[in-house]
Coordinates of C-alpha atoms in Angstrom, one line a residue:
Chain E
X1 CA -62.2 -190.1 52.8
X2 CA -65.7 -191.5 53.2
X3 CA -65.2 -194.7 51.3
X4 CA -68.0 -193.8 48.9
X5 CA -66.9 -193.8 45.3
X6 CA -68.6 -192.6 42.2
X7 CA -68.0 -193.0 38.5
X8 CA -67.5 -191.3 36.1
X9 CA -66.0 -188.1 37.5
X10 CA -67.3 -186.0 34.6
X11 CA -69.7 -186.7 31.7
X12 CA -70.9 -184.7 28.8
X13 CA -74.1 -185.7 27.0
X14 CA -76.5 -184.1 24.5
X15 CA -80.1 -183.4 25.0
X16 CA -82.3 -186.5 24.6
X17 CA -79.6 -189.0 25.5
X18 CA -79.6 -191.4 28.4
X19 CA -77.0 -191.6 31.2
X20 CA -76.0 -194.0 33.9
X21 CA -74.1 -193.0 36.9
X22 CA -72.6 -195.4 39.4
X23 CA -71.9 -195.4 43.2
X24 CA -70.2 -197.8 45.6
X25 CA -71.3 -197.5 49.2
X26 CA -69.1 -197.3 52.2
X27 CA -68.2 -200.7 53.6
X28 CA -71.0 -201.9 55.9
X29 CA -73.6 -199.5 54.7
X30 CA -76.8 -200.8 53.2
X31 CA -78.6 -197.7 52.0
X32 CA -77.8 -195.4 49.2
X33 CA -79.4 -192.0 48.5
X34 CA -78.9 -189.9 45.3
X35 CA -78.9 -186.1 45.2
X36 CA -78.8 -183.5 42.4
X37 CA -76.9 -180.3 43.1
X38 CA -77.2 -177.5 40.7
X39 CA -74.6 -174.8 40.7
X40 CA -74.9 -172.5 43.7
X41 CA -77.6 -174.7 45.4
X42 CA -77.8 -177.2 48.1
X43 CA -78.2 -180.9 47.2
X44 CA -81.8 -182.0 46.3
X45 CA -83.0 -185.5 47.2
X46 CA -83.8 -187.6 44.2
X47 CA -84.4 -191.0 45.8
X48 CA -83.1 -193.6 48.2
X49 CA -82.5 -197.4 47.8
X50 CA -82.6 -199.9 50.6
X51 CA -82.6 -203.7 50.1
X52 CA -82.6 -203.2 46.4
X53 CA -85.9 -201.3 46.4
X54 CA -86.7 -197.6 46.1
X55 CA -87.4 -196.3 49.6
X56 CA -88.5 -192.7 49.2
X57 CA -88.4 -190.3 46.4
X58 CA -88.1 -186.5 46.0
X59 CA -89.8 -184.3 43.5
X60 CA -88.1 -185.8 40.4
X61 CA -89.9 -187.2 37.3
X62 CA -90.0 -190.9 36.4
X63 CA -87.2 -190.5 33.8
X64 CA -84.9 -190.5 36.9
X65 CA -84.6 -194.1 38.0
X66 CA -82.2 -196.2 39.9
X67 CA -81.1 -199.6 41.0
X68 CA -79.4 -201.1 44.0
X69 CA -77.4 -204.3 43.7
X70 CA -76.9 -207.1 46.3
X71 CA -73.5 -205.6 47.2
X72 CA -75.3 -202.3 48.0
X73 CA -73.8 -200.5 45.1
X74 CA -76.2 -198.4 43.1
X75 CA -76.9 -196.8 39.7
X76 CA -78.8 -193.6 38.8
X77 CA -80.3 -193.6 35.3
X78 CA -81.6 -190.5 33.6
X79 CA -83.5 -190.8 30.3
X80 CA -84.3 -188.1 27.8
X81 CA -81.8 -185.7 29.2
X82 CA -82.7 -182.1 29.4
X83 CA -80.4 -179.0 29.6
X84 CA -81.6 -178.5 33.2
X85 CA -80.2 -181.9 34.2
X86 CA -76.8 -180.4 34.1
X87 CA -75.6 -180.7 37.7
X88 CA -73.3 -182.4 40.2
X89 CA -74.9 -185.8 41.1
X90 CA -74.0 -187.0 44.5
X91 CA -74.6 -190.4 46.1
X92 CA -74.6 -190.8 49.9
X93 CA -74.4 -194.1 51.8
X94 CA -75.8 -194.8 55.3
X95 CA -76.5 -197.6 57.6
X96 CA -80.2 -198.1 58.2
X97 CA -81.2 -199.5 61.6
X98 CA -79.0 -197.5 63.9
X99 CA -81.7 -195.0 64.7
X100 CA -79.9 -192.3 62.8
X101 CA -79.5 -191.7 59.1
X102 CA -76.2 -190.0 58.9
X103 CA -75.2 -189.9 55.3
X104 CA -71.7 -190.0 53.9
X105 CA -71.2 -188.5 50.4
X106 CA -69.1 -189.5 47.5
X107 CA -67.1 -187.0 45.4
X108 CA -69.9 -186.7 42.8
X109 CA -70.3 -186.9 39.0
X110 CA -70.4 -183.7 37.1
X111 CA -73.0 -184.1 34.3
X112 CA -73.1 -181.5 31.5
X113 CA -76.0 -181.7 29.0
X114 CA -75.5 -179.8 25.8
Chain M
X1 CA -90.5 -179.7 49.1
X2 CA -89.3 -178.7 52.5
X3 CA -87.4 -175.4 52.6
X4 CA -84.5 -174.8 54.9
X5 CA -83.4 -171.2 55.3
X6 CA -79.7 -170.9 55.9
X7 CA -78.0 -167.7 56.8
X8 CA -75.9 -165.8 56.2
X9 CA -75.5 -166.6 52.5
X10 CA -71.9 -165.6 52.5
X11 CA -69.3 -164.3 55.0
X12 CA -65.9 -162.6 54.6
X13 CA -63.9 -162.7 57.9
X14 CA -60.4 -162.1 59.1
X15 CA -58.3 -165.1 60.1
X16 CA -58.7 -165.7 63.8
X17 CA -62.3 -164.5 64.0
X18 CA -65.2 -166.6 65.1
X19 CA -68.1 -167.5 62.7
X20 CA -71.7 -168.2 63.4
X21 CA -74.3 -169.5 60.9
X22 CA -77.8 -170.9 61.3
X23 CA -80.5 -172.9 59.7
X24 CA -84.2 -172.8 60.2
X25 CA -87.1 -174.8 59.0
X26 CA -90.9 -174.7 59.0
X27 CA -91.1 -178.3 60.2
X28 CA -89.8 -180.3 63.2
X29 CA -86.7 -182.2 62.5
X30 CA -85.4 -185.4 64.1
X31 CA -81.8 -185.0 63.0
X32 CA -79.6 -182.1 61.9
X33 CA -76.3 -182.5 60.1
X34 CA -73.7 -180.0 59.1
X35 CA -71.5 -180.5 56.1
X36 CA -68.6 -178.6 54.4
X37 CA -68.1 -178.7 50.7
X38 CA -65.1 -177.7 48.8
X39 CA -65.3 -176.8 45.1
X40 CA -65.8 -179.9 42.9
X41 CA -66.1 -182.3 45.8
X42 CA -68.8 -184.0 47.7
X43 CA -70.0 -182.6 51.1
X44 CA -68.0 -183.8 54.1
X45 CA -69.8 -184.5 57.4
X46 CA -68.8 -182.1 60.2
X47 CA -71.2 -182.7 63.0
X48 CA -74.4 -184.8 63.5
X49 CA -77.1 -183.8 66.1
X50 CA -79.9 -186.1 67.2
X51 CA -81.7 -184.5 70.1
X52 CA -83.3 -181.2 70.8
X53 CA -80.9 -178.9 72.8
X54 CA -77.9 -181.1 72.0
X55 CA -74.6 -179.2 71.8
X56 CA -71.8 -181.1 70.0
X57 CA -68.2 -180.1 69.3
X58 CA -65.7 -181.2 66.7
X59 CA -62.5 -179.4 67.3
X60 CA -63.1 -175.7 66.7
X61 CA -66.6 -176.4 65.5
X62 CA -69.6 -176.4 67.7
X63 CA -73.2 -177.1 66.6
X64 CA -76.5 -177.0 68.5
X65 CA -79.9 -178.6 67.8
X66 CA -82.4 -176.0 68.6
X67 CA -84.9 -176.5 71.4
X68 CA -87.9 -176.0 69.1
X69 CA -86.4 -178.7 66.8
X70 CA -86.9 -176.3 63.9
X71 CA -83.4 -174.8 63.9
X72 CA -79.7 -175.5 64.2
X73 CA -76.6 -173.4 64.7
X74 CA -72.9 -173.9 63.7
X75 CA -70.1 -171.9 65.2
X76 CA -66.5 -172.0 64.1
X77 CA -63.9 -170.5 66.5
X78 CA -60.6 -168.9 65.6
X79 CA -61.0 -169.4 61.9
X80 CA -58.1 -170.4 59.7
X81 CA -57.6 -170.3 55.9
X82 CA -58.6 -173.9 55.4
X83 CA -62.0 -173.2 56.8
X84 CA -62.8 -171.7 53.4
X85 CA -65.7 -173.5 51.7
X86 CA -69.4 -173.8 51.6
X87 CA -71.2 -175.0 54.7
X88 CA -74.6 -176.8 54.4
X89 CA -77.1 -177.7 57.0
X90 CA -79.3 -180.8 56.4
X91 CA -82.3 -181.8 58.3
X92 CA -84.4 -185.0 58.5
X93 CA -88.1 -184.3 59.1
X94 CA -89.8 -186.3 61.9
X95 CA -92.3 -187.8 59.4
X96 CA -89.8 -189.3 56.9
X97 CA -87.3 -192.0 57.8
X98 CA -85.0 -191.4 54.9
X99 CA -85.0 -188.0 53.3
X100 CA -82.7 -185.1 54.2
X101 CA -83.4 -181.6 53.1
X102 CA -80.4 -179.2 52.6
X103 CA -80.1 -175.5 53.1
X104 CA -78.8 -173.3 50.4
X105 CA -75.3 -173.0 51.9
X106 CA -73.1 -170.4 53.6
X107 CA -70.0 -169.5 51.7
X108 CA -67.1 -168.7 54.0
X109 CA -64.1 -166.7 53.0
X110 CA -61.2 -166.3 55.4
X111 CA -58.8 -163.5 54.8
X112 CA -55.3 -164.2 56.1

């Protein structure tokens, strides 16, 4: 158990809708990263939040956005859903400032877009 | 984005055999991580490597940070059925403080 939790576990949406996914960090961690994992692929970095601000972004369009709250929990929002957004969405928490960036993952949210 | 080449893509081995897999990149990395992922779950951290040449063990698992800083290796000794899963390498480039790139995974099947 990493102590990182995500909700919901599964979600089904239709094309064009909007979705919000949630993540609670491991206790003591101040940084949250979000990843998209398509079937049969490795996780792809979406973005990272530190001190409630976006701190690095992968190759994802602006319709992927996020928030980090004072308690370090985080949300991933995806607008105008497309079929290709169907994937496992993973959040990972880490403690910035230790000189390493080891990330601990939650169980993921499986999003299906129909 | 950064590409990590992970090989082999899949392995089918007999219980008790040793396993080796590796990951290579076109860029220098500061950190290498190895994860195991079971179906429908998030990746679980196995080993973290921070320094070129570093060799680190975690039980039957041993991983090494390549001298060139562009590769890493994971070995599993005396495999058991619960080793089944997908193994991912992840690397953090020297010029980003926050982004990890993942390999495409090695699927391991252990035949009892």
